[in-house]
PDB file of C-alpha atoms in Angstrom:
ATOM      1  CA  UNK K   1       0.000   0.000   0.000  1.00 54.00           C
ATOM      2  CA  UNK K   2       1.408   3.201  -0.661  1.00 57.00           C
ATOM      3  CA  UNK K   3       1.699   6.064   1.222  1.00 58.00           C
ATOM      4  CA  UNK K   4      -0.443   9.321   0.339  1.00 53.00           C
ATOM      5  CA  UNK K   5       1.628  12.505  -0.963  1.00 55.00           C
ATOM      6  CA  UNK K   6       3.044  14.525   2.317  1.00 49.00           C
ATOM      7  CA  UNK K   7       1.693  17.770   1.339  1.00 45.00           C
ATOM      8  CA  UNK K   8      -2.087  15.695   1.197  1.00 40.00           C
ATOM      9  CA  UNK K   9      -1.246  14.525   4.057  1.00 39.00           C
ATOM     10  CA  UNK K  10      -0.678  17.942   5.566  1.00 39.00           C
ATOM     11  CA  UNK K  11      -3.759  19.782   3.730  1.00 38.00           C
ATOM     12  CA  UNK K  12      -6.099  16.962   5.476  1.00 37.00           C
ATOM     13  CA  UNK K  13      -4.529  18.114   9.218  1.00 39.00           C
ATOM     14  CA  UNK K  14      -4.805  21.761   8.456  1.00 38.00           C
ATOM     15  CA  UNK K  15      -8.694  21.340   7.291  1.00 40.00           C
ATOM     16  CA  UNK K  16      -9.331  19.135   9.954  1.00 40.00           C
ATOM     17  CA  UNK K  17      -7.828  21.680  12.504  1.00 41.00           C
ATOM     18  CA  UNK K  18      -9.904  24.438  11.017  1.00 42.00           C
ATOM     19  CA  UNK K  19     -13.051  22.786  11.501  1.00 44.00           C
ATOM     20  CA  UNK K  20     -12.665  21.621  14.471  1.00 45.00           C
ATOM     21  CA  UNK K  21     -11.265  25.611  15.867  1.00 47.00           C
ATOM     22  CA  UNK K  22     -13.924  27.737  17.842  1.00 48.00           C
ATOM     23  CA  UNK K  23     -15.034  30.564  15.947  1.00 43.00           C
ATOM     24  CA  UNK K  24     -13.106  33.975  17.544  1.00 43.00           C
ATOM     25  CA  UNK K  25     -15.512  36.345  19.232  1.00 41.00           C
ATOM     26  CA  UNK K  26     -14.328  39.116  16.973  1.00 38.00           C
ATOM     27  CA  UNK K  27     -15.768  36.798  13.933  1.00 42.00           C
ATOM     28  CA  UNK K  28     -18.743  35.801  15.744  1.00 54.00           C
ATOM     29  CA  UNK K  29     -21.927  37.720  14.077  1.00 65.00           C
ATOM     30  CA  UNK K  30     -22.905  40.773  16.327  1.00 77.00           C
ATOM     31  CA  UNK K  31     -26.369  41.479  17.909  1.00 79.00           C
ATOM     32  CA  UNK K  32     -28.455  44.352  15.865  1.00 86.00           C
ATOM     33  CA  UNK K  33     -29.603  47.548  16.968  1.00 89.00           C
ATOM     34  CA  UNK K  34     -32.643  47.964  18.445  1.00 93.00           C
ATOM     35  CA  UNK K  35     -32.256  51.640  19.758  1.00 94.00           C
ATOM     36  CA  UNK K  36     -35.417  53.727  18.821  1.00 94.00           C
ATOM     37  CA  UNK K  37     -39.281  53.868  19.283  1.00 95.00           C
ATOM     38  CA  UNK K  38     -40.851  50.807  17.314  1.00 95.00           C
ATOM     39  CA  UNK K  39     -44.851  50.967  16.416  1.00 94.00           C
ATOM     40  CA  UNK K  40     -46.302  47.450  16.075  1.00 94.00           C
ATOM     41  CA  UNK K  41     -47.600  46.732  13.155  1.00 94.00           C
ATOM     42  CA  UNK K  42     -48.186  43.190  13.189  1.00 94.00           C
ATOM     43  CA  UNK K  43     -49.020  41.077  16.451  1.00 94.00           C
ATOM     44  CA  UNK K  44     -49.161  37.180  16.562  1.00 94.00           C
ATOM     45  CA  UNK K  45     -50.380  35.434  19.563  1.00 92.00           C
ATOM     46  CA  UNK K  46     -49.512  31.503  18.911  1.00 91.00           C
ATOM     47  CA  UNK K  47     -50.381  30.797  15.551  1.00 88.00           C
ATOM     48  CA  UNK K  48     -53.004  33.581  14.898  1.00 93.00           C
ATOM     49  CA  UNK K  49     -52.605  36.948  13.627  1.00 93.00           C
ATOM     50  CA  UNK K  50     -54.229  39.508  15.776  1.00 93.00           C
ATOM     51  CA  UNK K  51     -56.496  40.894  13.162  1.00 87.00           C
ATOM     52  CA  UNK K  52     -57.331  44.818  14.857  1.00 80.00           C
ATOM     53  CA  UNK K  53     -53.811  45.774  16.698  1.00 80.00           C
ATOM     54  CA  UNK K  54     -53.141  48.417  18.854  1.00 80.00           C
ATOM     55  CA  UNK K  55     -51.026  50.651  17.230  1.00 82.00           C
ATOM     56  CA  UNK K  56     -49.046  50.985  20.277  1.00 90.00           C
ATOM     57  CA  UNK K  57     -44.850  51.587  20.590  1.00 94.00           C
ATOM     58  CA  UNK K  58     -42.274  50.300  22.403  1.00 94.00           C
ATOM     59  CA  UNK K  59     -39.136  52.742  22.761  1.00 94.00           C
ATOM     60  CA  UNK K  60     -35.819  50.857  23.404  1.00 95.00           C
ATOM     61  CA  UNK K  61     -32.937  52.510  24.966  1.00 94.00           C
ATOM     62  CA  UNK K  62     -29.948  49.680  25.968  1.00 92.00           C
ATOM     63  CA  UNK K  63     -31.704  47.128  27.380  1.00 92.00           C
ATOM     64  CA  UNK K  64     -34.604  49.573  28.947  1.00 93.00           C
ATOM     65  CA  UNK K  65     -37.940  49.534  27.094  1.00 93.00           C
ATOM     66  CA  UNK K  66     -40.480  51.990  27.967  1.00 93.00           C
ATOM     67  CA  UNK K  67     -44.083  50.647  26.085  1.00 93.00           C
ATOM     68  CA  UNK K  68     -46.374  53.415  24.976  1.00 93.00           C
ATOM     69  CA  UNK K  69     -50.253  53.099  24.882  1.00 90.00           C
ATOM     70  CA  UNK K  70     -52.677  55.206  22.537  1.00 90.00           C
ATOM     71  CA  UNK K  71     -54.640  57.529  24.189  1.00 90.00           C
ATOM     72  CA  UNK K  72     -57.293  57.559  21.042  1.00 87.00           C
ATOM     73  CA  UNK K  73     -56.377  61.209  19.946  1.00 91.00           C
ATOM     74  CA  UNK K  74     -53.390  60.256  18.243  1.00 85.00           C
ATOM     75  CA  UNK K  75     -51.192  60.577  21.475  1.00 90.00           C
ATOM     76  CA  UNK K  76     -49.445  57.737  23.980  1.00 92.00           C
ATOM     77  CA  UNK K  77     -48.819  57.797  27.215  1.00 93.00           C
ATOM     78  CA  UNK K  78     -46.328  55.999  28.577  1.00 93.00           C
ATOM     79  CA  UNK K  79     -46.653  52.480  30.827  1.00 90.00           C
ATOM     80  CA  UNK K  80     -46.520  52.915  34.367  1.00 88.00           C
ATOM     81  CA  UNK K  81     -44.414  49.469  34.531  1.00 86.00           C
ATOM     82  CA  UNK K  82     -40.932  49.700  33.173  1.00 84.00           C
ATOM     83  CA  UNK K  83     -39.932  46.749  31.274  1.00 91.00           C
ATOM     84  CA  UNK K  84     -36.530  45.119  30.067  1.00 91.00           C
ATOM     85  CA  UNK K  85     -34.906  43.730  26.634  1.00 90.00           C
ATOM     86  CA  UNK K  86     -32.393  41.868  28.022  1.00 91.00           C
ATOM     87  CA  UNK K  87     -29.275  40.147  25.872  1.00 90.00           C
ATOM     88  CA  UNK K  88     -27.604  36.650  28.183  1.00 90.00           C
ATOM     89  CA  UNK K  89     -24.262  36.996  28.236  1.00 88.00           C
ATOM     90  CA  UNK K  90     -23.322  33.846  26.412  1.00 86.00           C
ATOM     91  CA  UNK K  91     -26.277  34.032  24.152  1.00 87.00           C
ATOM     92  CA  UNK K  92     -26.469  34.183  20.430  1.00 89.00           C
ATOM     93  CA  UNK K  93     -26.690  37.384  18.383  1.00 89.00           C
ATOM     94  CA  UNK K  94     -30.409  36.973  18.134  1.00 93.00           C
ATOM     95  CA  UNK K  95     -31.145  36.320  21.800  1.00 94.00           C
ATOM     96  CA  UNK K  96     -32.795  38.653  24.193  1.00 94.00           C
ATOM     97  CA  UNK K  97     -35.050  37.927  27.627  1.00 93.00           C
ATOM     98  CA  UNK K  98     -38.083  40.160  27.366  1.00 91.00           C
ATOM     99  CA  UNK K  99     -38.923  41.242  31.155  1.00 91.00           C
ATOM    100  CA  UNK K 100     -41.809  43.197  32.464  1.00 88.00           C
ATOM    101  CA  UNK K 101     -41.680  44.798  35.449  1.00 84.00           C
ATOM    102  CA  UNK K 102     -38.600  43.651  36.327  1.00 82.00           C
ATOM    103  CA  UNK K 103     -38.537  46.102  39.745  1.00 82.00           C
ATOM    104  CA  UNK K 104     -41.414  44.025  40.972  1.00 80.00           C
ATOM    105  CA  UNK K 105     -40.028  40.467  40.018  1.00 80.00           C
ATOM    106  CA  UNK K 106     -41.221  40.402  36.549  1.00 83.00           C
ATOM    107  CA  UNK K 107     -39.984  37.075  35.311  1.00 86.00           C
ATOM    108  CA  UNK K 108     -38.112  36.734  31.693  1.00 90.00           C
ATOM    109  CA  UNK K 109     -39.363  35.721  28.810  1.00 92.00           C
ATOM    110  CA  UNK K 110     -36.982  34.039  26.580  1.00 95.00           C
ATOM    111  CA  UNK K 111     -37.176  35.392  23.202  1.00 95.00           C
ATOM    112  CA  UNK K 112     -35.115  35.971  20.196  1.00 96.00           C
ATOM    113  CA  UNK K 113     -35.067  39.649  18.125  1.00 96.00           C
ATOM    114  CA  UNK K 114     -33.624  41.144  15.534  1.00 95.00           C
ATOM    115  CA  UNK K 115     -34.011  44.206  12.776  1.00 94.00           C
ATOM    116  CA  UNK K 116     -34.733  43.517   9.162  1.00 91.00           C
ATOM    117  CA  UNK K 117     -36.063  45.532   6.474  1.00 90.00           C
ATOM    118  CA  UNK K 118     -36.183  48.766   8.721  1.00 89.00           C
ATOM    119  CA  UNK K 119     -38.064  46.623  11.133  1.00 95.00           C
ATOM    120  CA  UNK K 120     -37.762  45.236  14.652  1.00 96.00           C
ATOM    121  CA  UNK K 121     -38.668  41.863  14.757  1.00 96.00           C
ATOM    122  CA  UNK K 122     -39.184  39.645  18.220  1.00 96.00           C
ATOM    123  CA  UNK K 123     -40.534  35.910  19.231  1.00 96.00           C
ATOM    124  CA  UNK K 124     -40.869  35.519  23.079  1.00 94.00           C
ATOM    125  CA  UNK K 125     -42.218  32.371  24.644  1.00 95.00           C
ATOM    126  CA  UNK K 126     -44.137  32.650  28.313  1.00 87.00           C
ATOM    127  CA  UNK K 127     -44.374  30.706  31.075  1.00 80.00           C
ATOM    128  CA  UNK K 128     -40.896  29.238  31.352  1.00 85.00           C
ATOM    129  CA  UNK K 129     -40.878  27.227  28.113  1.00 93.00           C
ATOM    130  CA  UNK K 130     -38.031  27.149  26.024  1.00 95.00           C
ATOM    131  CA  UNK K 131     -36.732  30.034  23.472  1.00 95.00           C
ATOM    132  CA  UNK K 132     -38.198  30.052  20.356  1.00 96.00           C
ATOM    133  CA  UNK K 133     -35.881  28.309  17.602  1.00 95.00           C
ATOM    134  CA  UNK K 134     -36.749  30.837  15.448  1.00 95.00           C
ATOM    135  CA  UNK K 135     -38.098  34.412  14.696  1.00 96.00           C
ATOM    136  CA  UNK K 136     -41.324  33.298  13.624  1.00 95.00           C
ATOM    137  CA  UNK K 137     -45.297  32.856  14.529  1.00 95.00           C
ATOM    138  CA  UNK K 138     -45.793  29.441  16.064  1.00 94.00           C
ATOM    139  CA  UNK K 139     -47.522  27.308  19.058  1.00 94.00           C
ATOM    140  CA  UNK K 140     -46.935  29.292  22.038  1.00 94.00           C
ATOM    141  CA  UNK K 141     -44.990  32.367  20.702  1.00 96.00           C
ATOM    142  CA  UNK K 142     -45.877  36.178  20.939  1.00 94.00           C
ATOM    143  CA  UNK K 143     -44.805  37.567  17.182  1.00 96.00           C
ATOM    144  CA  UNK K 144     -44.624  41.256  16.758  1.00 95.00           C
ATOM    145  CA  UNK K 145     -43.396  43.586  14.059  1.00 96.00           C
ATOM    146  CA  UNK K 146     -42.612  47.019  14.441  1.00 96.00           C
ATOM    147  CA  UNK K 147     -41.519  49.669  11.754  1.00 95.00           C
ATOM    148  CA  UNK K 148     -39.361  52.197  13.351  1.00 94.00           C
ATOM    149  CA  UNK K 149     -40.665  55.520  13.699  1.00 92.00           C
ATOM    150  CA  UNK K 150     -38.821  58.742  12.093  1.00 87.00           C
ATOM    151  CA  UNK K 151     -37.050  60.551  15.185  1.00 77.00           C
ATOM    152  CA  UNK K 152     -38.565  64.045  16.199  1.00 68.00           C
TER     153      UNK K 152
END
């Protein structure tokens, strides 16, 4: 039997070794955005759409989310609970805990976010099941869609 070419031999340890190799942090893809007021425009609870929303906003600053109600005259006022986008510290780009009222012991709601399309996308389960897989309507996820609103 004959022996394979050294420089084969050498390519097949230097893939292998590159496969295998973590991926830096520096490479690793980075979390989007979400800075700004957000009005929903599309609402999912489970599988079903939410056919009449309320066109109501959430305003993200860092991980501090203020939500916004309509007042009916084209005005909000602003939630007496203060709320919480959270990102885990070893979590993936996409992952954030959605807490409300986390002063009074709110409890997180594992989600996953992101912005596409000038929009801010999130999928948050309840109830301590597991994070949604993906960014999408399904069985026991809250889907919303917000387009960002033009700053003032």
């Amino acid at each position: 039997m004959s022996r394979p070419p050294v420089y084969l031999t050498a390519l097949l340890v230097v893939s292998a070794a590159a496969v295998a190799a973590p991926v830096p942090k520096s490479l690793k893809r980075s979390p989007p955005n979400f800075n700004g007021k957000w009005m929903l425009v599309r609402q999912n609870n489970g599988d079903r759409e939410v056919p009449q929303i309320s066109p109501w906003i959430w305003e993200i600053n860092g991980e501090e989310l203020v939500l916004q109600w309509p007042n009916g005259d084209g005005t909000f006022r602003k939630n007496q609970h203060a709320s919480a986008l959270v990102r885990p510290p070893d979590g993936q780009a996409d992952e954030v805990n959605y807490v409300y009222d986390p002063k009074n012991g709110g409890r997180p709601s594992l989600g996953r976010a992101t912005v596409e399309d000038g929009e801010f996308v999130i999928a948050w389960t309840d109830g301590g099941r597991p994070r949604p897989a993906e960014i999408k309507p399904g069985p026991g996820v809250n889907y919303y869609r917000f387009k960002r609103m033009p700053d003032k």
